[in-house]
Tab-separated table of C-alpha atoms in Angstrom:
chain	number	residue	atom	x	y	z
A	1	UNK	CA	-78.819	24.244	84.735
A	2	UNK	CA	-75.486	25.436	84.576
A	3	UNK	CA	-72.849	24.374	86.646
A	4	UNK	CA	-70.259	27.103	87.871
A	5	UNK	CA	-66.488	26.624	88.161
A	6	UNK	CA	-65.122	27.260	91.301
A	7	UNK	CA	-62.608	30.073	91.493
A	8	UNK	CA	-60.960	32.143	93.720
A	9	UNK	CA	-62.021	34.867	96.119
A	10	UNK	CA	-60.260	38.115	94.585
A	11	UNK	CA	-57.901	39.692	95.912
A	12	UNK	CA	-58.847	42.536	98.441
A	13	UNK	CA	-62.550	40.782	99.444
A	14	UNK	CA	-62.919	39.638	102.920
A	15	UNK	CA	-65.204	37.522	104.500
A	16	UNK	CA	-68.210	39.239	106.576
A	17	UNK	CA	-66.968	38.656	110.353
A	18	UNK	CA	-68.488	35.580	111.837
A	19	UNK	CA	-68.735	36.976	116.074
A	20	UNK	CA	-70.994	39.924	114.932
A	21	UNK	CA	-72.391	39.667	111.221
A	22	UNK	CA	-74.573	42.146	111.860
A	23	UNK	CA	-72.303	45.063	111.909
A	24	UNK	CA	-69.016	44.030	110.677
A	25	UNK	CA	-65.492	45.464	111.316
A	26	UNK	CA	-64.237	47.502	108.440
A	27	UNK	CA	-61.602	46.317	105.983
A	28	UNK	CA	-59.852	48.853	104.402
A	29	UNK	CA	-58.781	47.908	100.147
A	30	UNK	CA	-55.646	47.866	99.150
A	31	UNK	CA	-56.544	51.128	96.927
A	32	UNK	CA	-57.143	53.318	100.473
A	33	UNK	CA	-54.733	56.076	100.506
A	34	UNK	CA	-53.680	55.423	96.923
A	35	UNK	CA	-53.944	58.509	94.402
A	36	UNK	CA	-56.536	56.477	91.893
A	37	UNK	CA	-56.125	55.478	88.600
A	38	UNK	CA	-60.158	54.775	88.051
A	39	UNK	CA	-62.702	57.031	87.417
A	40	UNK	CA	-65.864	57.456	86.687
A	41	UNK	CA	-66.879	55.930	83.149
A	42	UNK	CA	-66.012	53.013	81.005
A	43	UNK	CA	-63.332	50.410	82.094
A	44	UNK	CA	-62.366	47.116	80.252
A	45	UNK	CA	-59.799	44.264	81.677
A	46	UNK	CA	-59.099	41.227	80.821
A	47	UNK	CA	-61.168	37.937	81.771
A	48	UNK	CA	-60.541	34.394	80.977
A	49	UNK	CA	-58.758	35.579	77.701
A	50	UNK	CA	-61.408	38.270	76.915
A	51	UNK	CA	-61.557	42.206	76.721
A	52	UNK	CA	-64.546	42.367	79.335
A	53	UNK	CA	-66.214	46.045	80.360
A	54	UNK	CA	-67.947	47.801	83.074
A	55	UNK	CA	-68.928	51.653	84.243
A	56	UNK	CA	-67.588	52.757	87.103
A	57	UNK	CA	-69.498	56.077	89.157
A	58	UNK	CA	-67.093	57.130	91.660
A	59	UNK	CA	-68.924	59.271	94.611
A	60	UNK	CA	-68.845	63.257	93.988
A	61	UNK	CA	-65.631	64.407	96.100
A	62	UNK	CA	-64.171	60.876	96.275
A	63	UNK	CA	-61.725	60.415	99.299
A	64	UNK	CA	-58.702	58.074	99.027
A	65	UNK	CA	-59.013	58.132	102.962
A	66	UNK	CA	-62.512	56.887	103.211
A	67	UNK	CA	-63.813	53.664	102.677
A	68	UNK	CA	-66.987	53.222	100.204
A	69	UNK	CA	-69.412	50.548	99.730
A	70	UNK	CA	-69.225	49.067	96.460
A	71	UNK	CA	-72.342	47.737	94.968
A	72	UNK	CA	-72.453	46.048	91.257
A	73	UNK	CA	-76.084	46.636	89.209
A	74	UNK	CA	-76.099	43.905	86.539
A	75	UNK	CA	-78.440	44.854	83.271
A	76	UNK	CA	-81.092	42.613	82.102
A	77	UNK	CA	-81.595	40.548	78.573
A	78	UNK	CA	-80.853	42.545	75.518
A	79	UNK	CA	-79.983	45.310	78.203
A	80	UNK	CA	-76.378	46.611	78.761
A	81	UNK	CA	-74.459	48.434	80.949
A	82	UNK	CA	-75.168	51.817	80.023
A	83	UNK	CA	-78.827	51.261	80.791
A	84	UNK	CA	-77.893	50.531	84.298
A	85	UNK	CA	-76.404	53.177	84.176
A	86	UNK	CA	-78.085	55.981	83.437
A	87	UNK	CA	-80.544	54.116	85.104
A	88	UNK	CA	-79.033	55.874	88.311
A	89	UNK	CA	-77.782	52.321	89.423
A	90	UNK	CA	-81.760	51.130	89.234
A	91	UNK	CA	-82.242	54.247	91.392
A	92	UNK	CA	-79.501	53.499	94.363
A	93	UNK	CA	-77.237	56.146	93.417
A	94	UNK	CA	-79.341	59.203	94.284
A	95	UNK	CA	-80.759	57.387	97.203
A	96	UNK	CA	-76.805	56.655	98.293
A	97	UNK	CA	-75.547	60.390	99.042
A	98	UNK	CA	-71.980	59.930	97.924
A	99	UNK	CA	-71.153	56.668	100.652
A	100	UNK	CA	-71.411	53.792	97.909
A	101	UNK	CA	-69.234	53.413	94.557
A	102	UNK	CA	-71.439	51.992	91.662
A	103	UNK	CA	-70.647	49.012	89.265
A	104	UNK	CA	-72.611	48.223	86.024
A	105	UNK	CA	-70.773	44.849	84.438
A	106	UNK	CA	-71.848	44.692	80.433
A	107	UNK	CA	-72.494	41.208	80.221
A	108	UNK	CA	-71.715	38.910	77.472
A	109	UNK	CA	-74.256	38.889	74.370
A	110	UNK	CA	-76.145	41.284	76.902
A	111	UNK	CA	-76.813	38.147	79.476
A	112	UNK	CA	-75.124	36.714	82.140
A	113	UNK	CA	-74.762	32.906	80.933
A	114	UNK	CA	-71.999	32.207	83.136
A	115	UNK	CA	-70.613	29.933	81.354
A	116	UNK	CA	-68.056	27.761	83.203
A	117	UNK	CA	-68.534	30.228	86.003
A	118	UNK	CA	-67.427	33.076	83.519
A	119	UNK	CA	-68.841	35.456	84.853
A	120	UNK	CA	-68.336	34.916	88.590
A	121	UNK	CA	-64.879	35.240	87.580
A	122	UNK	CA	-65.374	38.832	85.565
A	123	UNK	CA	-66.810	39.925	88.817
A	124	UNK	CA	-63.799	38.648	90.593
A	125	UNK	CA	-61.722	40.027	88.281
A	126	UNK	CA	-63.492	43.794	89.028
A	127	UNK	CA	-63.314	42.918	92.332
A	128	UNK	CA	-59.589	43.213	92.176
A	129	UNK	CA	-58.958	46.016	89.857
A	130	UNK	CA	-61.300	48.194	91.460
A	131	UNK	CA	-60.252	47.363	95.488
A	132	UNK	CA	-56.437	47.793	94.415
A	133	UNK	CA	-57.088	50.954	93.215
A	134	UNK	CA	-59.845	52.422	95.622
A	135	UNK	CA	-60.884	52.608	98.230
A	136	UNK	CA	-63.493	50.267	98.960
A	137	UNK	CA	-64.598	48.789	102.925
A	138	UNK	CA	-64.419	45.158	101.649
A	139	UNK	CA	-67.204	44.197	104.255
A	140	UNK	CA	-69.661	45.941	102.446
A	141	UNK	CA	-70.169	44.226	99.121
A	142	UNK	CA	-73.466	44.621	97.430
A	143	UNK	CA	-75.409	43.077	94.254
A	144	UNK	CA	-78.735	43.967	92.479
A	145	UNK	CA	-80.224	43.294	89.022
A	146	UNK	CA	-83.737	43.143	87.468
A	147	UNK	CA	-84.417	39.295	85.093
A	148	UNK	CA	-80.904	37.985	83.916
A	149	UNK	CA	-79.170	40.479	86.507
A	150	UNK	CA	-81.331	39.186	89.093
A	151	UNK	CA	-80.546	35.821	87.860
A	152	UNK	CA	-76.456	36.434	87.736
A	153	UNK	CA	-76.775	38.187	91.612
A	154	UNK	CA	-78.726	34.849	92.894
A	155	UNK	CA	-75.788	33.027	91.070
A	156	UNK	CA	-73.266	35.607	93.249
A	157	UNK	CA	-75.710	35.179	96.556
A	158	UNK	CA	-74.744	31.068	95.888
A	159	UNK	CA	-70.893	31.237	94.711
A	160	UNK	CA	-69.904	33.896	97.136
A	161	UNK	CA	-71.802	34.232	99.835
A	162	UNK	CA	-68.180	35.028	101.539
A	163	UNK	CA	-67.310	37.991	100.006
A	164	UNK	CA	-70.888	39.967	99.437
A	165	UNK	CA	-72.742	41.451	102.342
A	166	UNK	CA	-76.096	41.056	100.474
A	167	UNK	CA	-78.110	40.770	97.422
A	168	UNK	CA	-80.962	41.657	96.141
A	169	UNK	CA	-82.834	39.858	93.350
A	170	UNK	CA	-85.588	41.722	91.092
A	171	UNK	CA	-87.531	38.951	89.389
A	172	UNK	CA	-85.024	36.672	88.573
A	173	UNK	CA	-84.726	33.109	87.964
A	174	UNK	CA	-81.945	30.504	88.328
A	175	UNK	CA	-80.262	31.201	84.926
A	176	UNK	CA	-77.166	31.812	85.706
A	177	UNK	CA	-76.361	28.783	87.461
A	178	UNK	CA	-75.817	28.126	91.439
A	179	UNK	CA	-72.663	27.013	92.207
A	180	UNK	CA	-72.439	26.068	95.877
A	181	UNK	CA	-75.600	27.825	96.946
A	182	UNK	CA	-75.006	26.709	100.971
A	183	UNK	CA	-73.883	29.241	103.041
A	184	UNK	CA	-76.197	32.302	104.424
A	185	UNK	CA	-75.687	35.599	102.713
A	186	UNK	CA	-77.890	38.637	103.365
A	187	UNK	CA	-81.014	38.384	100.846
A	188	UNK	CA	-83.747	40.227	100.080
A	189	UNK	CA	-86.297	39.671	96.817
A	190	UNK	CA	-89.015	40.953	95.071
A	191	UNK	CA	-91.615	39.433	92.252
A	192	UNK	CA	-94.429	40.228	90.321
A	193	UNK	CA	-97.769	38.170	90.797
A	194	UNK	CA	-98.105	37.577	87.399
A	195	UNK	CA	-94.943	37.665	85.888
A	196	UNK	CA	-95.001	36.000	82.447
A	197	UNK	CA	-91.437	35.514	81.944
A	198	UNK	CA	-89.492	34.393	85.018
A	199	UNK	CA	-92.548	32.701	86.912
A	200	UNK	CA	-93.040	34.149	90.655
A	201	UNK	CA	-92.829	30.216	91.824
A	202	UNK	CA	-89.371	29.944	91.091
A	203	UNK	CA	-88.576	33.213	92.678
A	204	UNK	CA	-90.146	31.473	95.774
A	205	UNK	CA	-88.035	28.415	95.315
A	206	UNK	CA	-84.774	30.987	95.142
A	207	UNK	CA	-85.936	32.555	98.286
A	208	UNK	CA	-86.897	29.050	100.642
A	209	UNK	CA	-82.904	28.295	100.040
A	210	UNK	CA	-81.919	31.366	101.357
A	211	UNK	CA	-83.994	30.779	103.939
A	212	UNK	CA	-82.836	27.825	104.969
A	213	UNK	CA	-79.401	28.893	104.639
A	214	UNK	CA	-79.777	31.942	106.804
A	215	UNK	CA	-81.635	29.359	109.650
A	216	UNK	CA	-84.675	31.291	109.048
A	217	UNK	CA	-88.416	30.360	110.380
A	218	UNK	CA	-89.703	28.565	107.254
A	219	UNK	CA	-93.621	30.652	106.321
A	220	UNK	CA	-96.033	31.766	103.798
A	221	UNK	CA	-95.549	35.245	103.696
A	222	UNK	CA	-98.714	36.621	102.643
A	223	UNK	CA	-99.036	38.345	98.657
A	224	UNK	CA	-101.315	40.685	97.370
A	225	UNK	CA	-104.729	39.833	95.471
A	226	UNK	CA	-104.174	40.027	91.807
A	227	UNK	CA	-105.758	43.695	90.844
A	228	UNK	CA	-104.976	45.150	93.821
A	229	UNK	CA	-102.356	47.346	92.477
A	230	UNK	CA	-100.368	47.495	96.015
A	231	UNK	CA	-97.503	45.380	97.169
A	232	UNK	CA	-96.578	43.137	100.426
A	233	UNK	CA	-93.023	42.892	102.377
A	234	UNK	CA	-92.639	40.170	104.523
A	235	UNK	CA	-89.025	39.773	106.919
A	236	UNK	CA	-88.505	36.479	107.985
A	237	UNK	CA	-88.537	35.745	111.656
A	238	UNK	CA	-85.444	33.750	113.570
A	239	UNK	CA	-82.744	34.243	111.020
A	240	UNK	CA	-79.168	34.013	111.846
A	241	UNK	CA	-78.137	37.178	113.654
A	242	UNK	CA	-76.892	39.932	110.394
A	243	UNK	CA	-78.656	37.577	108.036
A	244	UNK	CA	-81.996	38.370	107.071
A	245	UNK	CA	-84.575	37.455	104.430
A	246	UNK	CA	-87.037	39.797	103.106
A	247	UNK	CA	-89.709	38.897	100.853
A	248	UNK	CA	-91.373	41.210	98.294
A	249	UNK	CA	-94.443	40.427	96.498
A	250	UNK	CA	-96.479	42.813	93.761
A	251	UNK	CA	-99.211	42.632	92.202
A	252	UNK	CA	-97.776	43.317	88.587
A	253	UNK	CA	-95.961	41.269	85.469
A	254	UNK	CA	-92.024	41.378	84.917
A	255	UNK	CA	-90.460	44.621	85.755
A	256	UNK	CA	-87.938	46.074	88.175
A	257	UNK	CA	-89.789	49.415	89.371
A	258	UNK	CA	-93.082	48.512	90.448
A	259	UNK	CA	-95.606	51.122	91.862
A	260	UNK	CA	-98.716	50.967	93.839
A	261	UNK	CA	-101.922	52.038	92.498
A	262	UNK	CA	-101.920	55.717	92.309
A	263	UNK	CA	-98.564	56.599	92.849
A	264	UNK	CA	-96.324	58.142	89.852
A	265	UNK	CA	-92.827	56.294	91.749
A	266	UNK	CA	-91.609	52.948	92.428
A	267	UNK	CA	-91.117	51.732	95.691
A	268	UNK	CA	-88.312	49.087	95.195
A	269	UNK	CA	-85.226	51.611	94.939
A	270	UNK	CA	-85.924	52.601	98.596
A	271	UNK	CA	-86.821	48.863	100.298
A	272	UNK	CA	-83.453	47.916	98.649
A	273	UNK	CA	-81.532	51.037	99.714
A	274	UNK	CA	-82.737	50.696	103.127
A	275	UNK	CA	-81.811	46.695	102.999
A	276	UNK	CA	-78.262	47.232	101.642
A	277	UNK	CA	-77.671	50.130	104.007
A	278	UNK	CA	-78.784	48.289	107.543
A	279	UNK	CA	-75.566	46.612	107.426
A	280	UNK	CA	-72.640	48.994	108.943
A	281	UNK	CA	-69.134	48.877	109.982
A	282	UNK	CA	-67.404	49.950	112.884
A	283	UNK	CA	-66.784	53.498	110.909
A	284	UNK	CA	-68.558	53.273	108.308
A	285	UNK	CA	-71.441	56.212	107.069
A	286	UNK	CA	-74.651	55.564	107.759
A	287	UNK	CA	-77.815	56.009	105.185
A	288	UNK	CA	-78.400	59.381	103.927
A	289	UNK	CA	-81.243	61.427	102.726
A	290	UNK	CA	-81.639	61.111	98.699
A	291	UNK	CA	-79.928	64.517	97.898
A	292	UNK	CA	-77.071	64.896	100.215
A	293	UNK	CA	-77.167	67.815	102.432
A	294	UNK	CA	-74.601	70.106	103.725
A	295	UNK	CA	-73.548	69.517	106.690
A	296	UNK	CA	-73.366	72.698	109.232
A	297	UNK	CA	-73.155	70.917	112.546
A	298	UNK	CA	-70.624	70.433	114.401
A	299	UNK	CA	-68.990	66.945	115.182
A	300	UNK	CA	-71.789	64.092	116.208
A	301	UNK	CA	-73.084	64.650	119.599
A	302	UNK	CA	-74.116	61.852	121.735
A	303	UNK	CA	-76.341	61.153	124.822
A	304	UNK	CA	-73.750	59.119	127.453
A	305	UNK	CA	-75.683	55.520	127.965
A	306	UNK	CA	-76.049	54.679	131.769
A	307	UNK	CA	-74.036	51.882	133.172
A	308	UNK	CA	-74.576	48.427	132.103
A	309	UNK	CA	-76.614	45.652	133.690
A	310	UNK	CA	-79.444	43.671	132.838
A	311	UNK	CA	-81.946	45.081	130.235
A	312	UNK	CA	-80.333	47.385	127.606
A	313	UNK	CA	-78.951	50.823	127.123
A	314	UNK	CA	-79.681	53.583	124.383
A	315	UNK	CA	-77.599	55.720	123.160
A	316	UNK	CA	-78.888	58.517	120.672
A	317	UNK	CA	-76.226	60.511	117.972
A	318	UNK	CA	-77.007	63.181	115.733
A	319	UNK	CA	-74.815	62.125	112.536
A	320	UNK	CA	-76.109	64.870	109.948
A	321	UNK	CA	-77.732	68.457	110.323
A	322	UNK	CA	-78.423	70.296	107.347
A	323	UNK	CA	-81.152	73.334	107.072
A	324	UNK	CA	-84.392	72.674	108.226
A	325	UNK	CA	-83.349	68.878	108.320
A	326	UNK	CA	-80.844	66.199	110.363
A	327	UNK	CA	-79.807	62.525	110.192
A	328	UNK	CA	-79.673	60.515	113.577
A	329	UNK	CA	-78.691	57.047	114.907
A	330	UNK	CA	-79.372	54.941	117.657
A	331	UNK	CA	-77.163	52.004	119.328
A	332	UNK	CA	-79.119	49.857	121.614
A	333	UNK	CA	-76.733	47.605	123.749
A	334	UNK	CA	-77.703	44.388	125.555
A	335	UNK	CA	-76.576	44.444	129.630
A	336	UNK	CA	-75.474	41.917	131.510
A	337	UNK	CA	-77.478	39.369	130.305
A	338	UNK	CA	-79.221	38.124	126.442
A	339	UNK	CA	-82.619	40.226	125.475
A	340	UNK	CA	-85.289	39.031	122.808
A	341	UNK	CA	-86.545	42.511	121.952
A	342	UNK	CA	-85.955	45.933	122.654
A	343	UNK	CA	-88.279	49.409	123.036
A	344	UNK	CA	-86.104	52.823	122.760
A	345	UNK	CA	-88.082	56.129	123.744
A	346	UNK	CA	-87.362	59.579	123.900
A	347	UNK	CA	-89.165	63.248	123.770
A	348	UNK	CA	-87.955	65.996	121.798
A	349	UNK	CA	-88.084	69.539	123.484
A	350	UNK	CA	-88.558	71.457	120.493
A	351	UNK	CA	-90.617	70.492	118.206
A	352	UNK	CA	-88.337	67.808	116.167
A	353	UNK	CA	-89.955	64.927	113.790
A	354	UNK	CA	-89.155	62.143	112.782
A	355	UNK	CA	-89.888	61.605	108.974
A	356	UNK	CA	-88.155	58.293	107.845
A	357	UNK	CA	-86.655	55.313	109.594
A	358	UNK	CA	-84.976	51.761	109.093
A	359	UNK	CA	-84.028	48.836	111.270
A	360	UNK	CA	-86.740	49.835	113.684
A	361	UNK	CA	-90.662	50.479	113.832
A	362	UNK	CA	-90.708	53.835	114.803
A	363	UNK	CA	-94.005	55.746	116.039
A	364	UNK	CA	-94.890	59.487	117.740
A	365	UNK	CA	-97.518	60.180	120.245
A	366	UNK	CA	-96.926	64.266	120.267
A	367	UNK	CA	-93.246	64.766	121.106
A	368	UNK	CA	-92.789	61.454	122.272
A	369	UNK	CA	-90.869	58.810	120.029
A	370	UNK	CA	-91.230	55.072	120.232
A	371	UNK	CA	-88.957	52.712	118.307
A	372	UNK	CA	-89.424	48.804	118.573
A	373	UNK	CA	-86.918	46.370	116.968
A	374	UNK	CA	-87.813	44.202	113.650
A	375	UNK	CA	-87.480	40.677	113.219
A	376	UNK	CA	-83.869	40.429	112.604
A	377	UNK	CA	-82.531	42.566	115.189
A	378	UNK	CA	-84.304	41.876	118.496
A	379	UNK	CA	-82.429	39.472	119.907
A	380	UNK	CA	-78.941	40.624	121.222
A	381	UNK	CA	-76.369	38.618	123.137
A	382	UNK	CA	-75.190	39.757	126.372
A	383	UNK	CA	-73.132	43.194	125.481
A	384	UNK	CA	-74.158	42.655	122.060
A	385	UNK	CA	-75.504	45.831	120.075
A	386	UNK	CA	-77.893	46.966	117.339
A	387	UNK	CA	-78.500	50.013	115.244
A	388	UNK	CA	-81.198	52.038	113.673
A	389	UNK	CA	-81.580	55.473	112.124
A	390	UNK	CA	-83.949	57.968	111.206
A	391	UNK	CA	-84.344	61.095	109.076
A	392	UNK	CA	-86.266	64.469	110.820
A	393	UNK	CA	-87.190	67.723	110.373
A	394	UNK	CA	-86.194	70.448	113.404
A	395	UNK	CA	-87.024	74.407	113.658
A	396	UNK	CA	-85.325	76.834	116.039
A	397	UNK	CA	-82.507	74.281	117.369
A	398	UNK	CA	-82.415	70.561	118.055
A	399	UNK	CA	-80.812	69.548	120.893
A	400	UNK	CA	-80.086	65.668	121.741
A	401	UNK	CA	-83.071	64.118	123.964
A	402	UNK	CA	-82.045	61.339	126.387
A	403	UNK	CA	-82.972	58.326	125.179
A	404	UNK	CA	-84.020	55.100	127.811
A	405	UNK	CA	-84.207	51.627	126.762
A	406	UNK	CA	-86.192	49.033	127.674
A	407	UNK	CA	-85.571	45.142	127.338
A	408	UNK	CA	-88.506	42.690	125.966
């Protein structure tokens, strides 16, 4: 296997903050409050003495002011950049709303080889050009890619761990070397049961580092039954707080949008939307809805969170309301003392419903709402917090419902 040079971090990345990984504070680029130079469509620069390219999709109504998410999608073997593309980022950038600007690299020979750690250093290299000129939150660093992309995001998940938030591998292998490979990174995978080409054993091998880097629970997550058509997610218990491992396994051969028996759409795009977009700054946008609404309400409203003491608060903001339609979050804070799980309920007055959530289990018994922590962000320190959101549906008006916590 390949062995990377090491290199530089680029100019403008920043290291995820070690007191709090889970949300981290937000580092404006050099390129915030710039007029830009980069737009949407084809690029090329120079790296390690070649012309190198990528397409750039800046969000619709791109702000100097604001600072975006930048995520790279790297194209499989024989593949290019333009399928990646048009791909709709493998299905991110509708799922994004405008809060995340998009990176397909065109690889050399249409694979990632990464020779001498080439192309570690291309992705350096866009690094750079694109956070001098935009305006990116450097905290929030993102990579995906099906087969040799998957292969050239593990190799990005091992070499810099210390400038992307997460990754997320679909089907890869270890083919484009790992150089380092030691520290914990965000890192979330999916395989096919019977994939013929990159063997779903080594894509369990890529995983059990990450694991052990991230000071996860070692397990077995459970697969699906060859011919069962469905798929099985598995999120590793006990991993470093903001570091998670998630596991997905389907019962299929070597693709990147897999779909359950019976349905006519893939899955993946949303588990990997909902993975990149747990982890938030300070200021940062929260997950939208997949076609991004108009906003008509007025400025977030929030419930005020009682004192703090032992147990936790809960404290519940509209972000979004659009017709028919709204966008809330949640910020549960520890008290006075460390919890290992947390329980958030509240009852909506007129009718409201939730319809989608992440970083939370979230149930409804009539117009009471239940939402229970997952694996990775139970446990909180003393005045420590978390964060989950939810999508709903409202008629009439929807007013914010007092929300009470209640420590595990």
């Amino acid at each position: 296997m390949l062995t990377l040079a090491a290199t530089a971090m680029p100019t403008g990345a920043a290291p995820v903050p070690g007191a709090d990984p889970g949300v981290g504070v937000l580092a404006a680029s050099a390129g915030c409050g710039k007029s830009p130079t980069l737009t949407s469509g084809t690029h090329t620069i120079q790296s390690g003495g070649q012309n190198r390219s990528f397409i750039l999709r800046l969000p619709s109504g791109y702000d100097s002011n604001r600072q975006y998410r930048l995520i790279f999608g790297f194209h499989w073997l024989g593949g290019n950049a333009n399928n990646v593309a048009s791909g709709d980022y493998y299905g991110l950038g509708s799922l994004s709303a405008n809060s995340a600007i998009f990176v397909a690299p065109e690889g050399l020979n249409n694979g990632w080889a990464n020779s001498g750690g080439a192309d570690v250093t291309f992705t350096d290299n866009m690094i750079t050009r694109i956070t001098n000129d935009l305006c990116v939150d450097t905290s929030q660093l993102f990579s995906l890619g099906f087969s040799y992309g998957g292969g050239m995001s593990y190799a990005l998940a091992c070499a810099r761990a210390n400038v992307f938030r997460a990754v997320a591998i679909y089907a890869g292998g270890v083919i484009s070397g790992c150089s380092g490979g030691t520290q914990p990174i965000a890192y979330m995978q999916a395989h096919g049961l019977s994939d013929n080409v990159l063997s779903i054993s080594g894509g369990r091998s890529m995983r059990d580092r990450f694991v052990g880097n991230n000071g996860c629970t070692p397990a077995n997550p459970p697969e699906p039954t060859q011919g069962s058509g469905r798929h099985t997610s598995f999120t590793y218990s006990g991993c470093r707080a903001g570091y998670p491992v998630v596991w997905h396994a389907f019962d299929g051969g070597h693709i990147f949008d897999p779909r359950d028996a019976g349905s006519s759409t893939s899955w993946l795009p949303g588990e990997t939307w909902r993975f990149f977009s747990q982890f938030s700054s300070t200021t940062t946008t929260p997950p939208t809805t997949s076609s991004p609404p108009v906003t008509t309400s007025p400025p977030p409203v929030t419930t005020s969170p009682p004192p703090a003491g032992s147990g936790c608060t809960a404290t519940y903001a509209v972000t979004g309301q659009w017709g028919g339609g709204f966008q809330a979050e949640v910020r549960v804070t520890a008290g006075s003392s460390a919890i290992r799980g947390w329980t958030v309920t509240w009852t909506y007055a007129n009718g409201q419903r939730v319809t989608q959530s992440w970083n939370a289990t979230v149930t409804t018994s009539g117009s009471t709402v239940t939402a229970r922590n997952v694996d990775y962000n139970g446990t909180l320190a003393a005045g420590a917090t978390a964060t989950f959101g939810f999508l709903g549906s409202w008629t009439g008006s929807n007013p914010v419902p007092a929300a009470t916590c209640t420590a595990t």
